[in-house]
Amino acid sequence: MTQKDLQDRRFYKAKQEAKFAKDLTPETPQTLSKSYKLAFQDSEFLLREELRPVRFQLELLKPEMLLDEAAVASTLVIYGSARIPAPDAVDALFANATDDRERTIAERMKEKSQYYEEARKLAQLASSSHIKDEDGKRHFVVCSGGGPSIMEAANRGARDVGADTIGLNIVLPHEQAPNEYVTPDLSFRFHYFALRKMHFLLRARAVAVFPGGFGTFDEFFELLTLVQTGKIEPMPILLFGKQFWERVVNFEELMLEGVISPKDLDLFQMVETAEQAWAEIVAFYDLEECD
């Protein structure tokens, strides 16, 4: 036998077998039955309750494999609200306000609108660093939830400087499409929140948390819990907007109540600007030596 013969596959690839099944199968009562479909092509079968563990595995594997193939070694994850408007869209909130509560909301949204630009700037800074390891894999690739507002700003900042950027969308009862700035081949869609949150952190080397609601709090506090309990190594966790965070969460009182320790207050840093946040990341990893 030749060397070529030894290296050749003896079985057809699944893709080839699927083509055979499509092109060569005659139509009979037996072949038209659902039971005759190849299991991996039978979506009705894959969506059965009993197949949930398989779907978990597929949702873990697909992004992992594609990010590996795209040479993404690490990410800068940017969390934040899907509701904060860009500065040029704030006036519409005031125009539509009909009572004092809505005017208060509009005023506070105006305060937070600056963070759209800060998220965009931070993504520009990270994406312009062009940090690669010796294998050519890329670091601090910007990753967001792929939606509007702060997430859009993050992906937009990376696009501004011609860099790839990741979006991790989730299927929701209402429409949630990827924003236009996500790199198409790095745009992922999840069914399971748990798997989406896992992919946020598998490659994360820094996380910026902008003002947000339930989803942002969920992601932020899970990250704090993982670092606090030693499940993952510490990393820069940067909270944008000291006034917002101190108004909505009293971290000092949590510590004084005894439910967290004083050292837990050091798990994150408050920042106001993209430059401050990037400086924290640079200092944490001593990135000056990577130039």
PDB file of C-alpha atoms in Angstrom:
ATOM      1  CA  MET A   1       0.000   0.000   0.000  1.00  0.00           C
ATOM      2  CA  THR A   2       1.194   3.526  -0.702  1.00  0.00           C
ATOM      3  CA  GLN A   3       1.514   6.262   1.900  1.00  0.00           C
ATOM      4  CA  LYS A   4      -1.447   7.993   0.299  1.00  0.00           C
ATOM      5  CA  ASP A   5      -3.577   4.888   0.794  1.00  0.00           C
ATOM      6  CA  LEU A   6      -2.660   4.759   4.481  1.00  0.00           C
ATOM      7  CA  GLN A   7      -3.730   8.342   5.050  1.00  0.00           C
ATOM      8  CA  ASP A   8      -7.015   8.186   3.155  1.00  0.00           C
ATOM      9  CA  ARG A   9     -10.296   8.043   5.079  1.00  0.00           C
ATOM     10  CA  ARG A  10     -12.128   4.758   4.996  1.00  0.00           C
ATOM     11  CA  PHE A  11     -15.500   6.245   5.884  1.00  0.00           C
ATOM     12  CA  TYR A  12     -17.312   9.010   4.026  1.00  0.00           C
ATOM     13  CA  LYS A  13     -17.651  12.326   5.795  1.00  0.00           C
ATOM     14  CA  ALA A  14     -21.067  13.155   7.234  1.00  0.00           C
ATOM     15  CA  LYS A  15     -21.459  15.942   4.671  1.00  0.00           C
ATOM     16  CA  GLN A  16     -20.978  13.432   1.849  1.00  0.00           C
ATOM     17  CA  GLU A  17     -23.377  10.951   3.412  1.00  0.00           C
ATOM     18  CA  ALA A  18     -25.984  13.692   3.737  1.00  0.00           C
ATOM     19  CA  LYS A  19     -25.653  14.412   0.023  1.00  0.00           C
ATOM     20  CA  PHE A  20     -26.053  10.722  -0.803  1.00  0.00           C
ATOM     21  CA  ALA A  21     -29.205  10.652   1.349  1.00  0.00           C
ATOM     22  CA  LYS A  22     -30.609  13.634  -0.500  1.00  0.00           C
ATOM     23  CA  ASP A  23     -29.660  12.664  -4.061  1.00  0.00           C
ATOM     24  CA  LEU A  24     -29.897   8.875  -4.121  1.00  0.00           C
ATOM     25  CA  THR A  25     -32.850   7.943  -1.894  1.00  0.00           C
ATOM     26  CA  PRO A  26     -35.985   6.797  -3.762  1.00  0.00           C
ATOM     27  CA  GLU A  27     -39.365   7.977  -2.490  1.00  0.00           C
ATOM     28  CA  THR A  28     -41.183   5.113  -0.801  1.00  0.00           C
ATOM     29  CA  PRO A  29     -43.464   4.979   2.242  1.00  0.00           C
ATOM     30  CA  GLN A  30     -40.455   3.843   4.249  1.00  0.00           C
ATOM     31  CA  THR A  31     -38.010   6.539   3.120  1.00  0.00           C
ATOM     32  CA  LEU A  32     -40.625   9.277   3.516  1.00  0.00           C
ATOM     33  CA  SER A  33     -41.170   8.388   7.163  1.00  0.00           C
ATOM     34  CA  LYS A  34     -39.648  10.716   9.771  1.00  0.00           C
ATOM     35  CA  SER A  35     -37.918   7.744  11.329  1.00  0.00           C
ATOM     36  CA  TYR A  36     -35.800   7.303   8.180  1.00  0.00           C
ATOM     37  CA  LYS A  37     -34.186  10.742   8.341  1.00  0.00           C
ATOM     38  CA  LEU A  38     -30.555  10.892   9.337  1.00  0.00           C
ATOM     39  CA  ALA A  39     -30.585  11.844  13.009  1.00  0.00           C
ATOM     40  CA  PHE A  40     -28.315  14.871  12.559  1.00  0.00           C
ATOM     41  CA  GLN A  41     -30.594  16.225   9.794  1.00  0.00           C
ATOM     42  CA  ASP A  42     -33.828  15.682  11.682  1.00  0.00           C
ATOM     43  CA  SER A  43     -34.603  19.021  13.334  1.00  0.00           C
ATOM     44  CA  GLU A  44     -37.804  17.706  14.901  1.00  0.00           C
ATOM     45  CA  PHE A  45     -35.808  14.945  16.582  1.00  0.00           C
ATOM     46  CA  LEU A  46     -33.041  17.349  17.709  1.00  0.00           C
ATOM     47  CA  LEU A  47     -35.630  19.621  19.325  1.00  0.00           C
ATOM     48  CA  ARG A  48     -37.099  16.880  21.531  1.00  0.00           C
ATOM     49  CA  GLU A  49     -36.900  17.373  25.297  1.00  0.00           C
ATOM     50  CA  GLU A  50     -34.618  14.346  25.644  1.00  0.00           C
ATOM     51  CA  LEU A  51     -32.055  15.969  23.312  1.00  0.00           C
ATOM     52  CA  ARG A  52     -31.468  19.023  25.503  1.00  0.00           C
ATOM     53  CA  PRO A  53     -28.002  17.793  26.582  1.00  0.00           C
ATOM     54  CA  VAL A  54     -27.030  17.451  22.913  1.00  0.00           C
ATOM     55  CA  ARG A  55     -28.280  20.966  22.161  1.00  0.00           C
ATOM     56  CA  PHE A  56     -26.244  22.269  25.103  1.00  0.00           C
ATOM     57  CA  GLN A  57     -23.164  20.628  23.646  1.00  0.00           C
ATOM     58  CA  LEU A  58     -23.806  21.992  20.161  1.00  0.00           C
ATOM     59  CA  GLU A  59     -24.345  25.519  21.492  1.00  0.00           C
ATOM     60  CA  LEU A  60     -21.094  25.268  23.418  1.00  0.00           C
ATOM     61  CA  LEU A  61     -19.127  23.816  20.515  1.00  0.00           C
ATOM     62  CA  LYS A  62     -20.217  25.948  17.560  1.00  0.00           C
ATOM     63  CA  PRO A  63     -19.008  29.362  18.804  1.00  0.00           C
ATOM     64  CA  GLU A  64     -15.937  27.786  20.404  1.00  0.00           C
ATOM     65  CA  MET A  65     -14.849  26.165  17.156  1.00  0.00           C
ATOM     66  CA  LEU A  66     -15.571  29.198  14.977  1.00  0.00           C
ATOM     67  CA  LEU A  67     -13.782  31.591  17.336  1.00  0.00           C
ATOM     68  CA  ASP A  68     -10.812  29.230  17.380  1.00  0.00           C
ATOM     69  CA  GLU A  69     -10.792  29.170  13.589  1.00  0.00           C
ATOM     70  CA  ALA A  70     -10.947  32.991  13.575  1.00  0.00           C
ATOM     71  CA  ALA A  71      -7.794  33.074  15.761  1.00  0.00           C
ATOM     72  CA  VAL A  72      -9.551  34.824  18.660  1.00  0.00           C
ATOM     73  CA  ALA A  73      -7.509  34.110  21.776  1.00  0.00           C
ATOM     74  CA  SER A  74      -9.071  36.594  24.171  1.00  0.00           C
ATOM     75  CA  THR A  75     -11.787  39.229  24.330  1.00  0.00           C
ATOM     76  CA  LEU A  76     -12.696  42.526  25.904  1.00  0.00           C
ATOM     77  CA  VAL A  77     -16.326  42.013  26.894  1.00  0.00           C
ATOM     78  CA  ILE A  78     -18.586  45.055  27.055  1.00  0.00           C
ATOM     79  CA  TYR A  79     -21.872  44.763  28.953  1.00  0.00           C
ATOM     80  CA  GLY A  80     -24.519  47.472  29.095  1.00  0.00           C
ATOM     81  CA  SER A  81     -28.064  48.597  28.501  1.00  0.00           C
ATOM     82  CA  ALA A  82     -29.984  48.060  25.286  1.00  0.00           C
ATOM     83  CA  ARG A  83     -31.941  51.280  26.024  1.00  0.00           C
ATOM     84  CA  ILE A  84     -29.423  54.093  26.514  1.00  0.00           C
ATOM     85  CA  PRO A  85     -29.654  56.391  23.485  1.00  0.00           C
ATOM     86  CA  ALA A  86     -26.753  57.830  21.523  1.00  0.00           C
ATOM     87  CA  PRO A  87     -26.251  61.529  22.359  1.00  0.00           C
ATOM     88  CA  ASP A  88     -27.870  62.620  19.086  1.00  0.00           C
ATOM     89  CA  ALA A  89     -31.083  60.723  19.937  1.00  0.00           C
ATOM     90  CA  VAL A  90     -31.696  62.153  23.414  1.00  0.00           C
ATOM     91  CA  ASP A  91     -33.948  65.041  22.350  1.00  0.00           C
ATOM     92  CA  ALA A  92     -36.626  62.609  21.174  1.00  0.00           C
ATOM     93  CA  LEU A  93     -37.017  61.325  24.741  1.00  0.00           C
ATOM     94  CA  PHE A  94     -37.827  64.790  26.038  1.00  0.00           C
ATOM     95  CA  ALA A  95     -40.195  65.441  23.148  1.00  0.00           C
ATOM     96  CA  ASN A  96     -42.175  62.284  23.989  1.00  0.00           C
ATOM     97  CA  ALA A  97     -42.248  62.792  27.786  1.00  0.00           C
ATOM     98  CA  THR A  98     -45.805  63.454  29.019  1.00  0.00           C
ATOM     99  CA  ASP A  99     -45.418  63.568  32.829  1.00  0.00           C
ATOM    100  CA  ASP A 100     -42.839  64.206  35.562  1.00  0.00           C
ATOM    101  CA  ARG A 101     -41.746  60.570  35.776  1.00  0.00           C
ATOM    102  CA  GLU A 102     -41.099  60.358  32.051  1.00  0.00           C
ATOM    103  CA  ARG A 103     -39.213  63.680  32.171  1.00  0.00           C
ATOM    104  CA  THR A 104     -37.046  62.343  35.025  1.00  0.00           C
ATOM    105  CA  ILE A 105     -36.321  59.210  32.996  1.00  0.00           C
ATOM    106  CA  ALA A 106     -35.446  61.354  29.970  1.00  0.00           C
ATOM    107  CA  GLU A 107     -33.103  63.498  32.073  1.00  0.00           C
ATOM    108  CA  ARG A 108     -31.291  60.485  33.479  1.00  0.00           C
ATOM    109  CA  MET A 109     -31.069  58.890  30.051  1.00  0.00           C
ATOM    110  CA  LYS A 110     -29.463  62.115  28.858  1.00  0.00           C
ATOM    111  CA  GLU A 111     -26.876  61.800  31.677  1.00  0.00           C
ATOM    112  CA  LYS A 112     -26.078  58.253  30.583  1.00  0.00           C
ATOM    113  CA  SER A 113     -25.999  58.933  26.830  1.00  0.00           C
ATOM    114  CA  GLN A 114     -22.339  59.942  27.133  1.00  0.00           C
ATOM    115  CA  TYR A 115     -21.519  56.302  27.759  1.00  0.00           C
ATOM    116  CA  TYR A 116     -22.489  55.378  24.203  1.00  0.00           C
ATOM    117  CA  GLU A 117     -19.440  57.333  23.043  1.00  0.00           C
ATOM    118  CA  GLU A 118     -17.253  55.994  25.866  1.00  0.00           C
ATOM    119  CA  ALA A 119     -18.103  52.405  24.915  1.00  0.00           C
ATOM    120  CA  ARG A 120     -17.287  53.220  21.308  1.00  0.00           C
ATOM    121  CA  LYS A 121     -13.950  54.828  22.290  1.00  0.00           C
ATOM    122  CA  LEU A 122     -12.985  51.901  24.526  1.00  0.00           C
ATOM    123  CA  ALA A 123     -13.616  49.490  21.665  1.00  0.00           C
ATOM    124  CA  GLN A 124     -11.490  51.661  19.395  1.00  0.00           C
ATOM    125  CA  LEU A 125      -8.615  51.653  21.893  1.00  0.00           C
ATOM    126  CA  ALA A 126      -8.717  47.895  22.430  1.00  0.00           C
ATOM    127  CA  SER A 127      -9.071  47.114  18.733  1.00  0.00           C
ATOM    128  CA  SER A 128      -6.243  49.469  17.806  1.00  0.00           C
ATOM    129  CA  SER A 129      -3.842  47.683  20.158  1.00  0.00           C
ATOM    130  CA  HIS A 130      -3.389  44.837  17.639  1.00  0.00           C
ATOM    131  CA  ILE A 131      -2.055  42.523  20.349  1.00  0.00           C
ATOM    132  CA  LYS A 132      -1.259  39.025  19.091  1.00  0.00           C
ATOM    133  CA  ASP A 133       0.524  36.096  20.672  1.00  0.00           C
ATOM    134  CA  GLU A 134       3.363  34.118  19.120  1.00  0.00           C
ATOM    135  CA  ASP A 135       0.881  31.878  17.309  1.00  0.00           C
ATOM    136  CA  GLY A 136      -0.762  34.876  15.652  1.00  0.00           C
ATOM    137  CA  LYS A 137      -3.920  34.650  17.751  1.00  0.00           C
ATOM    138  CA  ARG A 138      -5.650  37.928  18.550  1.00  0.00           C
ATOM    139  CA  HIS A 139      -6.249  39.416  21.982  1.00  0.00           C
ATOM    140  CA  PHE A 140      -8.834  41.863  23.329  1.00  0.00           C
ATOM    141  CA  VAL A 141     -11.217  41.314  20.431  1.00  0.00           C
ATOM    142  CA  VAL A 142     -14.306  43.344  21.343  1.00  0.00           C
ATOM    143  CA  CYS A 143     -17.316  41.215  22.280  1.00  0.00           C
ATOM    144  CA  SER A 144     -20.820  42.453  23.088  1.00  0.00           C
ATOM    145  CA  GLY A 145     -24.329  41.050  23.338  1.00  0.00           C
ATOM    146  CA  GLY A 146     -24.796  42.050  19.715  1.00  0.00           C
ATOM    147  CA  GLY A 147     -27.842  44.237  20.343  1.00  0.00           C
ATOM    148  CA  PRO A 148     -28.510  47.994  20.283  1.00  0.00           C
ATOM    149  CA  SER A 149     -27.302  50.920  22.414  1.00  0.00           C
ATOM    150  CA  ILE A 150     -24.132  50.213  24.458  1.00  0.00           C
ATOM    151  CA  MET A 151     -23.668  46.896  22.650  1.00  0.00           C
ATOM    152  CA  GLU A 152     -23.941  48.614  19.280  1.00  0.00           C
ATOM    153  CA  ALA A 153     -21.461  51.280  20.407  1.00  0.00           C
ATOM    154  CA  ALA A 154     -18.929  48.582  21.345  1.00  0.00           C
ATOM    155  CA  ASN A 155     -19.157  46.788  18.011  1.00  0.00           C
ATOM    156  CA  ARG A 156     -19.195  50.114  16.183  1.00  0.00           C
ATOM    157  CA  GLY A 157     -15.968  51.227  17.852  1.00  0.00           C
ATOM    158  CA  ALA A 158     -14.159  48.117  16.693  1.00  0.00           C
ATOM    159  CA  ARG A 159     -15.536  48.541  13.179  1.00  0.00           C
ATOM    160  CA  ASP A 160     -14.373  52.178  13.190  1.00  0.00           C
ATOM    161  CA  VAL A 161     -10.755  51.000  13.187  1.00  0.00           C
ATOM    162  CA  GLY A 162     -11.297  48.098  10.797  1.00  0.00           C
ATOM    163  CA  ALA A 163     -11.216  45.349  13.420  1.00  0.00           C
ATOM    164  CA  ASP A 164     -13.331  42.236  13.769  1.00  0.00           C
ATOM    165  CA  THR A 165     -15.881  42.272  16.563  1.00  0.00           C
ATOM    166  CA  ILE A 166     -18.094  39.615  18.150  1.00  0.00           C
ATOM    167  CA  GLY A 167     -21.832  39.667  18.910  1.00  0.00           C
ATOM    168  CA  LEU A 168     -23.549  37.060  21.096  1.00  0.00           C
ATOM    169  CA  ASN A 169     -27.273  37.427  20.487  1.00  0.00           C
ATOM    170  CA  ILE A 170     -30.065  35.522  22.220  1.00  0.00           C
ATOM    171  CA  VAL A 171     -33.430  34.316  20.919  1.00  0.00           C
ATOM    172  CA  LEU A 172     -36.181  36.304  22.654  1.00  0.00           C
ATOM    173  CA  PRO A 173     -39.993  36.352  22.289  1.00  0.00           C
ATOM    174  CA  HIS A 174     -39.646  39.833  20.817  1.00  0.00           C
ATOM    175  CA  GLU A 175     -37.305  40.597  17.932  1.00  0.00           C
ATOM    176  CA  GLN A 176     -33.606  40.938  18.680  1.00  0.00           C
ATOM    177  CA  ALA A 177     -31.440  41.208  15.582  1.00  0.00           C
ATOM    178  CA  PRO A 178     -27.664  41.735  15.570  1.00  0.00           C
ATOM    179  CA  ASN A 179     -26.609  45.335  15.186  1.00  0.00           C
ATOM    180  CA  GLU A 180     -25.043  46.226  11.852  1.00  0.00           C
ATOM    181  CA  TYR A 181     -21.500  46.569  13.231  1.00  0.00           C
ATOM    182  CA  VAL A 182     -20.985  42.942  14.305  1.00  0.00           C
ATOM    183  CA  THR A 183     -18.611  41.042  12.009  1.00  0.00           C
ATOM    184  CA  PRO A 184     -20.995  38.718  10.123  1.00  0.00           C
ATOM    185  CA  ASP A 185     -18.858  35.597  10.590  1.00  0.00           C
ATOM    186  CA  LEU A 186     -18.545  36.357  14.321  1.00  0.00           C
ATOM    187  CA  SER A 187     -22.268  36.898  14.883  1.00  0.00           C
ATOM    188  CA  PHE A 188     -23.673  34.111  17.056  1.00  0.00           C
ATOM    189  CA  ARG A 189     -27.197  33.320  18.209  1.00  0.00           C
ATOM    190  CA  PHE A 190     -28.036  31.412  21.381  1.00  0.00           C
ATOM    191  CA  HIS A 191     -31.092  29.663  22.726  1.00  0.00           C
ATOM    192  CA  TYR A 192     -29.682  29.100  26.221  1.00  0.00           C
ATOM    193  CA  PHE A 193     -28.792  32.107  28.377  1.00  0.00           C
ATOM    194  CA  ALA A 194     -26.396  29.909  30.371  1.00  0.00           C
ATOM    195  CA  LEU A 195     -24.342  28.980  27.308  1.00  0.00           C
ATOM    196  CA  ARG A 196     -24.311  32.573  26.087  1.00  0.00           C
ATOM    197  CA  LYS A 197     -23.005  33.788  29.447  1.00  0.00           C
ATOM    198  CA  MET A 198     -20.380  31.059  29.437  1.00  0.00           C
ATOM    199  CA  HIS A 199     -19.113  32.212  26.041  1.00  0.00           C
ATOM    200  CA  PHE A 200     -18.943  35.798  27.276  1.00  0.00           C
ATOM    201  CA  LEU A 201     -16.407  34.728  29.888  1.00  0.00           C
ATOM    202  CA  LEU A 202     -14.503  31.803  28.338  1.00  0.00           C
ATOM    203  CA  ARG A 203     -12.173  34.165  26.476  1.00  0.00           C
ATOM    204  CA  ALA A 204     -12.680  37.347  28.515  1.00  0.00           C
ATOM    205  CA  ARG A 205      -9.528  39.022  29.791  1.00  0.00           C
ATOM    206  CA  ALA A 206     -11.292  42.240  30.813  1.00  0.00           C
ATOM    207  CA  VAL A 207     -14.927  43.246  31.239  1.00  0.00           C
ATOM    208  CA  ALA A 208     -16.369  46.752  31.000  1.00  0.00           C
ATOM    209  CA  VAL A 209     -19.796  47.137  32.591  1.00  0.00           C
ATOM    210  CA  PHE A 210     -21.836  50.156  31.563  1.00  0.00           C
ATOM    211  CA  PRO A 211     -25.114  51.246  33.159  1.00  0.00           C
ATOM    212  CA  GLY A 212     -27.833  48.716  32.458  1.00  0.00           C
ATOM    213  CA  GLY A 213     -30.840  46.828  33.741  1.00  0.00           C
ATOM    214  CA  PHE A 214     -31.645  43.260  34.768  1.00  0.00           C
ATOM    215  CA  GLY A 215     -29.533  41.636  32.042  1.00  0.00           C
ATOM    216  CA  THR A 216     -26.468  43.762  32.814  1.00  0.00           C
ATOM    217  CA  PHE A 217     -26.859  43.126  36.555  1.00  0.00           C
ATOM    218  CA  ASP A 218     -27.203  39.390  35.941  1.00  0.00           C
ATOM    219  CA  GLU A 219     -24.016  39.253  33.889  1.00  0.00           C
ATOM    220  CA  PHE A 220     -22.075  41.569  36.203  1.00  0.00           C
ATOM    221  CA  PHE A 221     -22.987  39.848  39.467  1.00  0.00           C
ATOM    222  CA  GLU A 222     -22.364  36.394  38.040  1.00  0.00           C
ATOM    223  CA  LEU A 223     -18.884  37.566  37.022  1.00  0.00           C
ATOM    224  CA  LEU A 224     -18.265  38.978  40.518  1.00  0.00           C
ATOM    225  CA  THR A 225     -19.411  35.693  42.065  1.00  0.00           C
ATOM    226  CA  LEU A 226     -17.091  33.656  39.860  1.00  0.00           C
ATOM    227  CA  VAL A 227     -14.078  35.797  40.769  1.00  0.00           C
ATOM    228  CA  GLN A 228     -15.049  36.079  44.453  1.00  0.00           C
ATOM    229  CA  THR A 229     -15.339  32.290  44.796  1.00  0.00           C
ATOM    230  CA  GLY A 230     -12.133  31.604  42.860  1.00  0.00           C
ATOM    231  CA  LYS A 231     -13.859  29.826  39.982  1.00  0.00           C
ATOM    232  CA  ILE A 232     -12.044  32.130  37.562  1.00  0.00           C
ATOM    233  CA  GLU A 233      -8.877  34.172  37.863  1.00  0.00           C
ATOM    234  CA  PRO A 234      -9.204  37.901  38.630  1.00  0.00           C
ATOM    235  CA  MET A 235      -9.351  40.276  35.671  1.00  0.00           C
ATOM    236  CA  PRO A 236     -10.045  43.970  35.214  1.00  0.00           C
ATOM    237  CA  ILE A 237     -13.759  44.597  35.900  1.00  0.00           C
ATOM    238  CA  LEU A 238     -14.500  48.207  35.060  1.00  0.00           C
ATOM    239  CA  LEU A 239     -17.750  49.903  36.069  1.00  0.00           C
ATOM    240  CA  PHE A 240     -18.547  52.966  33.996  1.00  0.00           C
ATOM    241  CA  GLY A 241     -20.549  55.649  35.750  1.00  0.00           C
ATOM    242  CA  LYS A 242     -19.838  56.017  39.471  1.00  0.00           C
ATOM    243  CA  GLN A 243     -22.941  58.155  39.993  1.00  0.00           C
ATOM    244  CA  PHE A 244     -25.184  55.506  38.429  1.00  0.00           C
ATOM    245  CA  TRP A 245     -23.695  52.548  40.277  1.00  0.00           C
ATOM    246  CA  GLU A 246     -23.610  54.240  43.679  1.00  0.00           C
ATOM    247  CA  ARG A 247     -27.223  55.337  43.207  1.00  0.00           C
ATOM    248  CA  VAL A 248     -28.586  51.915  42.280  1.00  0.00           C
ATOM    249  CA  VAL A 249     -26.313  49.581  44.315  1.00  0.00           C
ATOM    250  CA  ASN A 250     -24.953  50.363  47.775  1.00  0.00           C
ATOM    251  CA  PHE A 251     -21.817  48.230  47.740  1.00  0.00           C
ATOM    252  CA  GLU A 252     -20.556  49.808  50.977  1.00  0.00           C
ATOM    253  CA  GLU A 253     -23.723  48.794  52.817  1.00  0.00           C
ATOM    254  CA  LEU A 254     -23.425  45.229  51.505  1.00  0.00           C
ATOM    255  CA  MET A 255     -19.990  45.115  53.090  1.00  0.00           C
ATOM    256  CA  LEU A 256     -21.165  46.719  56.370  1.00  0.00           C
ATOM    257  CA  GLU A 257     -24.052  44.223  56.527  1.00  0.00           C
ATOM    258  CA  GLY A 258     -21.388  41.519  56.536  1.00  0.00           C
ATOM    259  CA  VAL A 259     -22.676  39.698  53.450  1.00  0.00           C
ATOM    260  CA  ILE A 260     -19.522  40.484  51.452  1.00  0.00           C
ATOM    261  CA  SER A 261     -16.008  41.113  52.744  1.00  0.00           C
ATOM    262  CA  PRO A 262     -14.132  44.433  52.519  1.00  0.00           C
ATOM    263  CA  LYS A 263     -11.709  42.933  50.004  1.00  0.00           C
ATOM    264  CA  ASP A 264     -14.644  42.135  47.670  1.00  0.00           C
ATOM    265  CA  LEU A 265     -14.934  45.873  47.026  1.00  0.00           C
ATOM    266  CA  ASP A 266     -11.572  45.599  45.247  1.00  0.00           C
ATOM    267  CA  LEU A 267     -12.896  43.158  42.646  1.00  0.00           C
ATOM    268  CA  PHE A 268     -13.941  46.059  40.413  1.00  0.00           C
ATOM    269  CA  GLN A 269     -12.911  49.642  39.678  1.00  0.00           C
ATOM    270  CA  MET A 270     -15.115  52.649  38.916  1.00  0.00           C
ATOM    271  CA  VAL A 271     -14.157  54.609  35.805  1.00  0.00           C
ATOM    272  CA  GLU A 272     -15.686  57.401  33.754  1.00  0.00           C
ATOM    273  CA  THR A 273     -13.766  57.386  30.483  1.00  0.00           C
ATOM    274  CA  ALA A 274     -12.497  54.914  27.932  1.00  0.00           C
ATOM    275  CA  GLU A 275      -8.955  56.148  28.503  1.00  0.00           C
ATOM    276  CA  GLN A 276      -9.180  55.374  32.233  1.00  0.00           C
ATOM    277  CA  ALA A 277     -10.557  51.904  31.520  1.00  0.00           C
ATOM    278  CA  TRP A 278      -7.904  51.042  28.948  1.00  0.00           C
ATOM    279  CA  ALA A 279      -5.176  52.323  31.289  1.00  0.00           C
ATOM    280  CA  GLU A 280      -6.429  49.897  33.958  1.00  0.00           C
ATOM    281  CA  ILE A 281      -6.243  47.013  31.480  1.00  0.00           C
ATOM    282  CA  VAL A 282      -2.792  48.049  30.263  1.00  0.00           C
ATOM    283  CA  ALA A 283      -1.512  48.246  33.843  1.00  0.00           C
ATOM    284  CA  PHE A 284      -3.065  44.922  34.883  1.00  0.00           C
ATOM    285  CA  TYR A 285      -1.395  43.015  32.026  1.00  0.00           C
ATOM    286  CA  ASP A 286       1.708  45.229  31.719  1.00  0.00           C
ATOM    287  CA  LEU A 287       0.864  45.660  28.059  1.00  0.00           C
ATOM    288  CA  GLU A 288       3.533  48.262  27.405  1.00  0.00           C
ATOM    289  CA  GLU A 289       5.987  45.369  27.189  1.00  0.00           C
ATOM    290  CA  CYS A 290       3.873  43.770  24.434  1.00  0.00           C
ATOM    291  CA  ASP A 291       4.663  46.549  21.922  1.00  0.00           C
TER     292      ASP A 291
END
